[in-house]
Coordinates of C-alpha atoms in Angstrom, one line a residue:
M27 CA 121.7 364.5 17.3
K28 CA 122.8 361.3 19.1
K29 CA 123.3 359.6 15.8
N30 CA 125.5 362.4 14.5
Y31 CA 127.6 362.2 17.8
A32 CA 127.8 358.3 17.4
S33 CA 128.7 358.8 13.7
A34 CA 131.4 361.3 14.6
A35 CA 132.8 359.0 17.4
N36 CA 132.9 355.9 15.1
S37 CA 134.6 358.0 12.5
G38 CA 137.2 359.2 14.9
V39 CA 137.9 355.5 16.2
I40 CA 138.4 354.4 12.5
S41 CA 140.7 357.3 11.8
E42 CA 142.7 356.3 14.9
I43 CA 142.9 352.7 13.9
I44 CA 144.0 353.6 10.5
R45 CA 146.7 356.1 11.7
L46 CA 148.0 353.3 14.3
E47 CA 148.1 350.7 11.7
S48 CA 149.9 352.9 9.1
G49 CA 152.4 353.9 11.7
Y50 CA 152.9 350.2 12.5
I51 CA 153.4 349.3 8.9
S52 CA 155.8 352.1 8.5
A53 CA 157.8 351.2 11.6
R54 CA 158.1 347.6 10.4
T55 CA 159.2 348.6 7.0
D56 CA 161.9 350.8 8.6
Y57 CA 162.9 348.1 10.9
Y58 CA 163.4 345.7 7.9
R59 CA 165.2 348.3 5.8
Y60 CA 167.6 349.5 8.5
V61 CA 167.9 346.7 11.0
I62 CA 167.2 343.4 9.3
R63 CA 169.1 344.4 6.1
S64 CA 172.1 345.5 8.3
E65 CA 172.2 342.1 10.1
D66 CA 171.9 340.3 6.8
K67 CA 174.7 342.4 5.3
D68 CA 176.9 341.7 8.4
M69 CA 176.0 337.9 8.1
L70 CA 177.0 338.0 4.5
S71 CA 180.4 339.6 5.1
K72 CA 181.1 336.8 7.5
M73 CA 179.9 334.0 5.1
I74 CA 182.0 335.3 2.3
K75 CA 185.1 334.4 4.4
I76 CA 184.0 330.7 4.4
P77 CA 185.5 329.2 1.3
D78 CA 183.6 327.1 -1.0
N79 CA 186.4 324.7 -1.6
W80 CA 188.7 324.0 1.5
E81 CA 191.4 322.4 -0.7
N82 CA 192.5 326.0 -1.8
Y83 CA 192.2 327.4 1.7
T84 CA 195.2 328.9 3.4
P85 CA 194.6 329.6 7.2
D86 CA 196.0 332.7 8.8
S87 CA 198.9 332.4 11.1
G88 CA 198.0 330.7 14.4
V89 CA 194.5 329.5 13.0
K90 CA 193.9 325.7 12.9
L91 CA 190.6 324.2 11.7
T92 CA 189.9 320.6 12.0
E93 CA 187.9 318.7 9.3
S94 CA 184.9 318.7 11.6
M95 CA 185.1 322.5 12.1
K96 CA 185.3 323.0 8.3
K97 CA 182.3 320.8 7.7
R98 CA 180.4 322.7 10.3
L99 CA 181.4 326.1 8.8
S100 CA 180.3 324.9 5.3
D101 CA 176.9 323.6 6.7
I102 CA 176.4 327.0 8.3
K103 CA 177.1 328.9 5.1
R104 CA 174.8 326.6 3.2
K105 CA 172.0 327.0 5.4
M106 CA 172.3 330.8 5.9
S107 CA 172.7 331.3 2.1
W108 CA 169.6 329.2 1.5
E109 CA 167.5 331.2 4.1
L110 CA 168.6 334.4 2.6
K111 CA 167.7 333.3 -0.8
L112 CA 164.2 332.1 0.3
Q113 CA 163.7 335.4 2.2
S114 CA 164.6 337.4 -1.0
L115 CA 162.2 335.3 -3.2
Y116 CA 159.1 335.4 -1.0
I117 CA 159.3 338.3 1.5
I118 CA 157.4 340.7 -0.9
Y119 CA 154.6 338.2 -1.5
I120 CA 154.2 337.5 2.2
T121 CA 154.2 341.1 3.5
S122 CA 152.0 342.5 0.8
I123 CA 149.4 339.6 1.4
E124 CA 149.5 340.3 5.1
N125 CA 149.1 344.1 4.9
V126 CA 146.3 344.0 2.4
F127 CA 144.3 341.0 4.0
L128 CA 144.4 342.8 7.4
S129 CA 142.7 345.8 5.7
V130 CA 140.1 343.6 3.9
L131 CA 139.2 341.9 7.2
Q132 CA 138.5 345.5 8.6
Q133 CA 136.3 346.2 5.5
R134 CA 138.6 349.1 4.6
H135 CA 138.7 350.6 1.0
C136 CA 141.6 349.2 -0.8
N137 CA 142.9 350.3 -4.2
G138 CA 141.8 347.9 -7.1
H139 CA 145.2 347.4 -8.5
E140 CA 146.6 346.6 -5.0
L141 CA 143.9 343.8 -4.6
E142 CA 144.8 342.4 -8.0
D143 CA 148.6 342.3 -7.2
V144 CA 147.8 340.5 -3.9
K145 CA 145.7 338.0 -5.7
D146 CA 148.7 337.4 -8.1
S147 CA 151.0 337.0 -5.0
L148 CA 148.6 334.4 -3.3
N149 CA 148.4 332.5 -6.5
N150 CA 152.1 332.5 -6.9
L151 CA 152.7 331.5 -3.3
N152 CA 150.1 328.7 -3.6
M153 CA 151.8 327.4 -6.6
E154 CA 155.3 327.3 -4.9
L155 CA 153.8 325.1 -2.1
D156 CA 153.9 322.0 -4.4
G157 CA 157.6 322.0 -4.3
E158 CA 158.5 324.1 -1.4
L159 CA 155.9 323.3 1.3
M160 CA 158.3 322.8 4.3
N161 CA 160.8 325.3 3.1
I162 CA 158.0 328.0 3.1
K163 CA 156.9 327.0 6.5
H164 CA 160.6 327.4 7.7
L165 CA 160.7 330.8 6.1
L166 CA 157.3 332.0 7.7
L167 CA 158.4 330.8 11.1
T168 CA 161.8 332.6 10.5
L169 CA 160.3 335.8 9.5
A170 CA 158.1 335.7 12.7
K171 CA 161.1 335.0 14.8
R172 CA 162.9 337.9 13.3
S173 CA 159.8 340.2 13.8
I174 CA 159.5 340.8 10.0
S175 CA 156.2 339.2 9.4
D176 CA 153.4 337.6 11.5
F177 CA 151.8 335.9 8.4
Y178 CA 152.2 332.3 9.7
Y179 CA 150.2 333.5 12.9
L180 CA 147.6 335.5 10.9
V181 CA 146.8 332.3 9.0
S182 CA 146.8 330.2 12.3
A183 CA 144.5 332.7 13.9
Y184 CA 142.2 332.8 10.8
C185 CA 142.0 329.1 10.9
K186 CA 141.2 329.1 14.6
F187 CA 138.5 331.7 14.4
F188 CA 136.6 330.8 11.2
Y189 CA 137.2 327.1 11.0
K190 CA 137.1 326.5 14.8
K191 CA 140.1 324.1 14.5
N192 CA 143.8 324.3 15.3
F193 CA 145.9 325.2 12.3
V194 CA 147.8 322.3 10.7
Y195 CA 150.3 323.8 8.2
E196 CA 150.8 320.8 6.0
S197 CA 147.0 320.3 5.3
D198 CA 145.5 323.7 5.9
I199 CA 147.9 326.3 4.4
S200 CA 146.8 325.8 0.7
N201 CA 143.0 325.9 1.6
V202 CA 143.5 329.0 3.5
L203 CA 145.4 330.8 0.8
N204 CA 142.5 329.9 -1.6
E205 CA 140.0 331.2 0.9
F206 CA 142.0 334.5 1.1
I207 CA 141.9 334.8 -2.8
K208 CA 138.0 334.6 -2.5
I209 CA 137.6 337.1 0.1
I210 CA 140.0 339.5 -1.6
S211 CA 138.0 338.9 -4.9
Q212 CA 134.7 339.7 -2.9
Q213 CA 136.3 342.9 -1.5
D214 CA 137.4 343.9 -5.0
N215 CA 133.8 343.5 -6.3
F216 CA 132.3 345.3 -3.2
C217 CA 134.7 348.3 -3.8
I218 CA 133.8 348.4 -7.5
S219 CA 130.0 348.3 -6.6
L220 CA 130.4 351.0 -4.0
E221 CA 132.2 353.5 -6.3
S222 CA 129.4 352.9 -8.8
F223 CA 126.7 353.5 -6.2
I224 CA 128.5 356.8 -5.1
R225 CA 128.8 358.0 -8.6
Y226 CA 125.1 357.2 -9.5
Q227 CA 124.1 358.8 -6.3
S228 CA 126.0 361.9 -7.1
E229 CA 124.5 362.0 -10.6
I230 CA 120.9 361.8 -9.6
S231 CA 121.0 363.9 -6.5
Q232 CA 120.5 367.0 -8.5
F233 CA 117.0 365.9 -9.5
F234 CA 116.0 365.4 -5.9
Q235 CA 116.8 368.6 -4.0
E236 CA 114.2 367.9 -1.3
S237 CA 113.1 364.7 0.6
S238 CA 109.9 363.3 -0.2
N239 CA 109.0 362.4 3.3
E240 CA 110.0 363.0 6.9
L241 CA 112.4 360.1 7.0
G242 CA 114.6 361.7 4.3
W243 CA 113.8 359.1 1.5
R244 CA 114.0 360.6 -1.9

């Protein structure tokens, strides 16, 4: 009886954790969709007003821009355009990896197609590190600052907990991503084996209607 109560309690706790995590992911998605995109749209509307070529620029009445101010505005436009481009290229990879890997760490059941997609995302992100190492670091920190993704700090915490060392992005990020691929592959194999076990158990249970001993072994 105590075991049944404990099992029910554990099931309730797991269900509550899943409910809270699903709510968090949904809220974060809505935050990106309605808040961050609105901010980006507002930023783009301002950036469009900055000309690519100042030679053809005609200032409004009463507006006087020095060469220094023009250069500063051009630098801002270039930087913000670059950040938005990076974000659009990698945000799906990063957020999907983060969500699925958190589920894998909790040994939760994951869809096989979802695991395969995340492995592809990890491989693609890892390949991009060769030419975009510091740019991706800048992007990860920017996403964390804007409360879009905590992937950078997830990797840092993983490194601290499992490797017992401080996370050094430049030397550790590729190794950790490769480790993530191995762990997700193991989870994929585990899910396949578990589904096979449940299927076999269901198929043979009809031949063993009663337990052969008091412990319940068939």
